[in-house]
mmCIF file of C-alpha atoms in Angstrom:
data_model
loop_
_atom_site.group_PDB
_atom_site.id
_atom_site.type_symbol
_atom_site.label_atom_id
_atom_site.label_comp_id
_atom_site.label_asym_id
_atom_site.label_seq_id
_atom_site.Cartn_x
_atom_site.Cartn_y
_atom_site.Cartn_z
ATOM 1 C CA UNK C 45 176.103 58.125 69.575
ATOM 2 C CA UNK C 46 178.664 57.325 72.281
ATOM 3 C CA UNK C 47 178.367 58.773 75.781
ATOM 4 C CA UNK C 48 181.714 59.738 77.294
ATOM 5 C CA UNK C 49 181.890 60.409 81.020
ATOM 6 C CA UNK C 50 184.877 62.293 82.401
ATOM 7 C CA UNK C 51 186.579 60.267 85.085
ATOM 8 C CA UNK C 52 189.898 59.582 86.707
ATOM 9 C CA UNK C 53 192.029 56.521 86.093
ATOM 10 C CA UNK C 54 191.369 53.036 87.326
ATOM 11 C CA UNK C 55 194.288 51.267 89.013
ATOM 12 C CA UNK C 56 195.205 49.399 85.823
ATOM 13 C CA UNK C 57 195.413 52.655 83.865
ATOM 14 C CA UNK C 58 198.089 54.162 86.113
ATOM 15 C CA UNK C 59 201.500 53.832 84.465
ATOM 16 C CA UNK C 60 204.586 54.164 86.652
ATOM 17 C CA UNK C 61 206.745 56.928 85.179
ATOM 18 C CA UNK C 62 203.849 58.763 83.499
ATOM 19 C CA UNK C 63 203.798 62.508 84.147
ATOM 20 C CA UNK C 64 200.554 64.488 83.982
ATOM 21 C CA UNK C 65 200.553 68.248 83.435
ATOM 22 C CA UNK C 66 197.332 69.598 84.928
ATOM 23 C CA UNK C 67 195.931 72.618 83.143
ATOM 24 C CA UNK C 68 194.714 75.271 83.444
ATOM 25 C CA UNK C 69 196.836 76.720 86.229
ATOM 26 C CA UNK C 70 195.258 78.596 89.139
ATOM 27 C CA UNK C 71 196.137 82.217 89.832
ATOM 28 C CA UNK C 72 196.255 82.814 93.589
ATOM 29 C CA UNK C 73 194.270 85.815 94.787
ATOM 30 C CA UNK C 74 194.186 87.803 97.990
ATOM 31 C CA UNK C 75 190.592 86.619 98.481
ATOM 32 C CA UNK C 76 191.713 82.968 98.214
ATOM 33 C CA UNK C 77 194.333 83.560 100.868
ATOM 34 C CA UNK C 78 192.130 85.448 103.317
ATOM 35 C CA UNK C 79 189.175 83.086 102.937
ATOM 36 C CA UNK C 80 191.205 79.866 103.216
ATOM 37 C CA UNK C 81 193.276 81.199 106.107
ATOM 38 C CA UNK C 82 190.279 82.359 108.124
ATOM 39 C CA UNK C 83 188.151 79.287 107.321
ATOM 40 C CA UNK C 84 190.910 77.098 108.743
ATOM 41 C CA UNK C 85 191.304 79.330 111.846
ATOM 42 C CA UNK C 86 194.902 80.183 110.969
ATOM 43 C CA UNK C 87 195.718 83.561 112.527
ATOM 44 C CA UNK C 88 199.219 83.784 110.993
ATOM 45 C CA UNK C 89 199.938 87.458 110.294
ATOM 46 C CA UNK C 90 202.158 86.509 107.337
ATOM 47 C CA UNK C 91 198.926 85.601 105.505
ATOM 48 C CA UNK C 92 196.565 88.289 106.794
ATOM 49 C CA UNK C 93 198.389 91.445 107.860
ATOM 50 C CA UNK C 94 199.816 93.452 104.948
ATOM 51 C CA UNK C 95 201.592 96.035 107.155
ATOM 52 C CA UNK C 96 203.208 93.345 109.336
ATOM 53 C CA UNK C 97 204.239 91.263 106.327
ATOM 54 C CA UNK C 98 205.721 94.259 104.500
ATOM 55 C CA UNK C 99 208.174 94.713 107.385
ATOM 56 C CA UNK C 100 209.242 91.051 107.413
ATOM 57 C CA UNK C 101 212.281 89.829 105.547
ATOM 58 C CA UNK C 102 213.175 88.203 103.269
ATOM 59 C CA UNK C 103 209.838 88.455 101.414
ATOM 60 C CA UNK C 104 208.352 91.810 102.432
ATOM 61 C CA UNK C 105 204.797 90.815 101.500
ATOM 62 C CA UNK C 106 202.027 88.414 102.466
ATOM 63 C CA UNK C 107 202.565 84.752 101.616
ATOM 64 C CA UNK C 108 199.878 82.451 100.302
ATOM 65 C CA UNK C 109 198.871 79.954 102.961
ATOM 66 C CA UNK C 110 200.938 76.830 102.226
ATOM 67 C CA UNK C 111 197.955 74.594 102.976
ATOM 68 C CA UNK C 112 196.024 76.427 100.229
ATOM 69 C CA UNK C 113 198.921 75.705 97.898
ATOM 70 C CA UNK C 114 198.948 72.014 98.880
ATOM 71 C CA UNK C 115 195.165 71.660 98.606
ATOM 72 C CA UNK C 116 195.018 73.420 95.251
ATOM 73 C CA UNK C 117 197.898 71.364 93.901
ATOM 74 C CA UNK C 118 196.199 68.066 94.826
ATOM 75 C CA UNK C 119 192.825 69.393 93.657
ATOM 76 C CA UNK C 120 194.229 70.238 90.239
ATOM 77 C CA UNK C 121 195.004 66.537 89.711
ATOM 78 C CA UNK C 122 191.535 65.188 90.504
ATOM 79 C CA UNK C 123 189.944 65.514 87.045
ATOM 80 C CA UNK C 124 192.728 63.581 85.304
ATOM 81 C CA UNK C 125 193.646 61.062 87.987
ATOM 82 C CA UNK C 126 191.073 60.275 90.657
ATOM 83 C CA UNK C 127 187.616 61.650 89.800
ATOM 84 C CA UNK C 128 185.161 58.842 90.510
ATOM 85 C CA UNK C 129 187.876 56.154 90.707
ATOM 86 C CA UNK C 130 189.348 56.978 94.125
ATOM 87 C CA UNK C 131 188.359 54.838 97.088
ATOM 88 C CA UNK C 132 190.270 56.902 99.657
ATOM 89 C CA UNK C 133 193.269 59.099 100.108
ATOM 90 C CA UNK C 134 195.567 57.119 102.390
ATOM 91 C CA UNK C 135 198.169 59.741 103.143
ATOM 92 C CA UNK C 136 200.383 62.634 102.197
ATOM 93 C CA UNK C 137 204.114 62.748 102.862
ATOM 94 C CA UNK C 138 207.380 64.345 101.860
ATOM 95 C CA UNK C 139 205.635 67.718 101.843
ATOM 96 C CA UNK C 140 207.879 70.698 101.155
ATOM 97 C CA UNK C 141 207.456 74.338 100.206
ATOM 98 C CA UNK C 142 210.857 75.401 98.832
ATOM 99 C CA UNK C 143 209.695 78.816 97.597
ATOM 100 C CA UNK C 144 206.698 80.948 98.594
ATOM 101 C CA UNK C 145 203.647 81.573 96.484
ATOM 102 C CA UNK C 146 202.339 85.154 96.478
ATOM 103 C CA UNK C 147 199.058 86.848 95.516
ATOM 104 C CA UNK C 148 199.012 87.106 91.728
ATOM 105 C CA UNK C 149 201.233 84.066 91.149
ATOM 106 C CA UNK C 150 199.830 81.229 89.057
ATOM 107 C CA UNK C 151 200.193 77.682 90.371
ATOM 108 C CA UNK C 152 200.805 74.967 87.777
ATOM 109 C CA UNK C 153 200.719 71.360 88.928
ATOM 110 C CA UNK C 154 202.250 68.189 87.556
ATOM 111 C CA UNK C 155 201.919 64.660 88.873
ATOM 112 C CA UNK C 156 204.346 61.780 88.448
ATOM 113 C CA UNK C 157 203.177 58.213 89.050
ATOM 114 C CA UNK C 158 205.974 56.708 91.130
ATOM 115 C CA UNK C 159 204.596 53.346 92.287
ATOM 116 C CA UNK C 160 201.558 51.095 92.268
ATOM 117 C CA UNK C 161 200.581 47.741 93.708
ATOM 118 C CA UNK C 162 197.436 45.738 94.186
ATOM 119 C CA UNK C 163 196.003 45.879 97.679
ATOM 120 C CA UNK C 164 196.667 42.692 99.659
ATOM 121 C CA UNK C 165 193.627 43.229 101.895
ATOM 122 C CA UNK C 166 191.067 44.830 99.570
ATOM 123 C CA UNK C 167 190.259 42.810 96.440
ATOM 124 C CA UNK C 168 189.460 44.955 93.426
ATOM 125 C CA UNK C 169 191.541 47.861 94.666
ATOM 126 C CA UNK C 170 195.121 49.033 94.284
ATOM 127 C CA UNK C 171 197.452 51.530 95.907
ATOM 128 C CA UNK C 172 199.080 54.234 93.783
ATOM 129 C CA UNK C 173 201.809 56.629 94.866
ATOM 130 C CA UNK C 174 201.766 60.004 93.144
ATOM 131 C CA UNK C 175 204.388 62.754 93.437
ATOM 132 C CA UNK C 176 202.808 66.180 92.975
ATOM 133 C CA UNK C 177 204.907 69.231 92.110
ATOM 134 C CA UNK C 178 203.620 72.795 92.030
ATOM 135 C CA UNK C 179 205.432 75.522 90.100
ATOM 136 C CA UNK C 180 204.747 79.211 89.740
ATOM 137 C CA UNK C 181 204.453 81.007 86.406
ATOM 138 C CA UNK C 182 208.266 81.278 86.213
ATOM 139 C CA UNK C 183 208.734 77.519 86.646
ATOM 140 C CA UNK C 184 210.012 77.839 90.225
ATOM 141 C CA UNK C 185 209.002 74.896 92.414
ATOM 142 C CA UNK C 186 206.762 76.191 95.209
ATOM 143 C CA UNK C 187 205.423 72.904 96.606
ATOM 144 C CA UNK C 188 205.988 69.157 96.526
ATOM 145 C CA UNK C 189 204.098 66.286 98.113
ATOM 146 C CA UNK C 190 203.807 62.538 97.764
ATOM 147 C CA UNK C 191 200.257 61.208 97.884
ATOM 148 C CA UNK C 192 199.157 57.632 98.456
ATOM 149 C CA UNK C 193 195.746 56.814 97.026
ATOM 150 C CA UNK C 194 193.570 53.718 97.179
ATOM 151 C CA UNK C 195 192.067 53.288 93.727
ATOM 152 C CA UNK C 196 189.316 51.104 92.282
ATOM 153 C CA UNK C 197 190.329 48.488 89.761
ATOM 154 C CA UNK C 198 188.415 48.411 86.491
ATOM 155 C CA UNK C 199 184.952 46.960 86.800
ATOM 156 C CA UNK C 200 184.559 43.541 85.219
ATOM 157 C CA UNK C 201 183.476 43.803 81.623
ATOM 158 C CA UNK C 202 184.683 47.386 81.267
#
């Protein structure tokens, strides 16, 4: 019998140009929004106050906290890309939220491997650049971010 352990990819397994579709999606709930927003001490009424938000244009309703969207989008990629093979997240950049996410929307995430190189200062490790895109159930892009991750290389003999 063979034991198979779920893990992310080692540096050598990342292929520039590969696109990963992370499933299942995650349906955003009011509870997600309220909990995340209050846990992070964000008092923005656009996330918490239904009466205030209803009177605001152009959306007329509460918006999901964009940091929840970003966190959930990156989190959706962990099982396929970085679980157990990540050394450290080095940074996030080029973050944009071109369309809001609302309660009841489902967030679907895809990741494109855009670059990789061996680390010049950390033997046995490499740096991968990953472009994450989040779409709602209609395919509308709601979030984008570029993530730089320090990854383990394959162990010798693996």
